Structures are given as structure tokens and as C-alpha cells.
Amino acid sequence: MSTTTELDQLHELISGMRRCVTSLASRYGDTPAMRRIVNDAERILNDIDRLDIDAEELDLSRGVVHTHHHVGEKIGIPDTQYASDFWQDVDDEGPLTSPFD
């Protein structure tokens, strides 16, 4: 989804899907299968709405793709024993076992 044209094409397809679902619903009525189709279509429409929000945030609607590489800070974990009061209010869940033992 890197250009406005691709987003426009996606919205045209979504409009077609809406028309098809509406047509199917009028033909088959309120059946469990039809409700599932309508629900699936609504989920797709919601996902496309979120895609539009993300596209605006990433400037994809102008064809500009920004890649951000975030390098997290490494946090050292000491090898020393913790003080016994560190574990004071923790329940013992027993030894860890693997289901593959």
C-alpha cells in the first residue's frame, strides 16, 4: 500500500464487497451463514479503516514510506543471588517441568 492509487483501488474493491454483501443479504435473509458473512465483511471494513489511519500516520497516502529502526537499550541482569526478602510475598509454584520430559 505505498501509493494513493493502491489505496484508491482498495477502497473501490471494498465498495464492491459492500454491494455484494448487501445483495446476498437481501437474497438469503437473516440466516446464520449470512450473519457470518456480514460480520466478516464488517471486520474487513474495520481493518481497512485502521489501514487508512496507519497510512496517514506513515504518509503512505503521499507515497512516502518511512522506516524506523528502534534499537532498544540493553539492560544488564546480574548473576548474583537476590536477597531473600525479594521473594517474600511470592507463591512457590513448584519446579519448572517440560512437557517433553
CSV table of C-alpha atoms in Angstrom, one decimal:
chain,number,residue,atom,x,y,z
A,1,MET,CA,0.0,0.0,0.0
A,2,SER,CA,2.6,2.5,-1.0
A,3,THR,CA,0.7,4.9,-3.2
A,4,THR,CA,-2.6,6.7,-3.3
A,5,THR,CA,-3.6,4.7,-6.4
A,6,GLU,CA,-3.3,1.5,-4.5
A,7,LEU,CA,-5.4,2.8,-1.6
A,8,ASP,CA,-8.0,4.1,-4.0
A,9,GLN,CA,-8.1,0.7,-5.7
A,10,LEU,CA,-8.6,-0.9,-2.3
A,11,HIS,CA,-11.5,1.4,-1.5
A,12,GLU,CA,-13.1,0.5,-4.8
A,13,LEU,CA,-12.8,-3.2,-4.0
A,14,ILE,CA,-14.3,-2.6,-0.6
A,15,SER,CA,-17.3,-0.7,-2.1
A,16,GLY,CA,-17.8,-3.7,-4.4
A,17,MET,CA,-17.7,-6.0,-1.4
A,18,ARG,CA,-20.3,-3.9,0.4
A,19,ARG,CA,-22.6,-4.1,-2.7
A,20,CYS,CA,-22.2,-7.9,-2.9
A,21,VAL,CA,-22.9,-8.5,0.8
A,22,THR,CA,-26.0,-6.2,0.6
A,23,SER,CA,-27.2,-8.2,-2.4
A,24,LEU,CA,-26.6,-11.5,-0.7
A,25,ALA,CA,-28.3,-10.4,2.5
A,26,SER,CA,-31.4,-9.3,0.5
A,27,ARG,CA,-31.4,-12.7,-1.3
A,28,TYR,CA,-30.8,-15.0,1.7
A,29,GLY,CA,-32.2,-13.0,4.5
A,30,ASP,CA,-31.2,-13.3,8.2
A,31,THR,CA,-29.6,-16.8,8.3
A,32,PRO,CA,-26.7,-17.8,10.5
A,33,ALA,CA,-24.5,-18.2,7.4
A,34,MET,CA,-25.4,-14.7,6.1
A,35,ARG,CA,-24.8,-13.2,9.6
A,36,ARG,CA,-21.3,-14.7,9.5
A,37,ILE,CA,-20.7,-13.2,6.0
A,38,VAL,CA,-21.9,-9.8,7.2
A,39,ASN,CA,-19.8,-10.0,10.3
A,40,ASP,CA,-16.7,-10.9,8.3
A,41,ALA,CA,-17.3,-8.1,5.9
A,42,GLU,CA,-17.7,-5.6,8.8
A,43,ARG,CA,-14.4,-6.9,10.3
A,44,ILE,CA,-12.7,-6.3,6.9
A,45,LEU,CA,-14.2,-2.8,6.7
A,46,ASN,CA,-12.9,-2.0,10.2
A,47,ASP,CA,-9.4,-3.3,9.3
A,48,ILE,CA,-9.5,-1.0,6.2
A,49,ASP,CA,-10.4,1.9,8.4
A,50,ARG,CA,-7.4,1.2,10.6
A,51,LEU,CA,-5.3,0.8,7.5
A,52,ASP,CA,-6.3,4.3,6.4
A,53,ILE,CA,-5.3,5.7,9.8
A,54,ASP,CA,-2.0,3.9,9.6
A,55,ALA,CA,-1.4,5.1,6.0
A,56,GLU,CA,-2.0,8.7,7.1
A,57,GLU,CA,0.4,8.2,10.0
A,58,LEU,CA,3.1,6.7,7.8
A,59,ASP,CA,2.5,9.2,5.0
A,60,LEU,CA,1.7,6.3,2.7
A,61,SER,CA,-1.1,8.3,1.1
A,62,ARG,CA,1.6,10.5,-0.4
A,63,GLY,CA,3.7,7.6,-1.5
A,64,VAL,CA,6.4,8.2,1.1
A,65,VAL,CA,7.5,5.2,3.2
A,66,HIS,CA,9.3,5.9,6.4
A,67,THR,CA,11.2,3.0,8.0
A,68,HIS,CA,12.0,3.5,11.7
A,69,HIS,CA,14.6,1.3,13.3
A,70,HIS,CA,14.3,1.5,17.0
A,71,VAL,CA,17.2,0.0,18.9
A,72,GLY,CA,16.2,-0.7,22.5
A,73,GLU,CA,18.6,-0.2,25.3
A,74,LYS,CA,20.1,-3.4,26.7
A,75,ILE,CA,19.5,-4.0,30.3
A,76,GLY,CA,22.1,-6.0,32.3
A,77,ILE,CA,20.8,-8.7,34.6
A,78,PRO,CA,23.2,-9.6,37.4
A,79,ASP,CA,24.2,-13.2,38.1
A,80,THR,CA,24.2,-12.6,41.9
A,81,GLN,CA,21.6,-14.1,44.2
A,82,TYR,CA,18.6,-11.9,45.1
A,83,ALA,CA,18.1,-11.0,48.7
A,84,SER,CA,15.6,-13.4,50.4
A,85,ASP,CA,13.1,-10.6,51.2
A,86,PHE,CA,12.8,-10.1,47.4
A,87,TRP,CA,10.8,-13.3,47.2
A,88,GLN,CA,8.8,-12.7,50.4
A,89,ASP,CA,5.3,-12.4,49.0
A,90,VAL,CA,5.7,-14.8,46.1
A,91,ASP,CA,3.9,-18.1,45.9
A,92,ASP,CA,6.0,-21.2,45.1
A,93,GLU,CA,4.6,-22.8,42.0
A,94,GLY,CA,7.0,-25.8,42.3
A,95,PRO,CA,9.8,-26.8,39.9
A,96,LEU,CA,9.5,-26.0,36.3
A,97,THR,CA,9.0,-29.0,34.1
A,98,SER,CA,8.9,-29.5,30.4
A,99,PRO,CA,6.0,-31.4,28.7
A,100,PHE,CA,8.7,-33.1,26.7
A,101,ASP,CA,10.5,-34.7,29.6
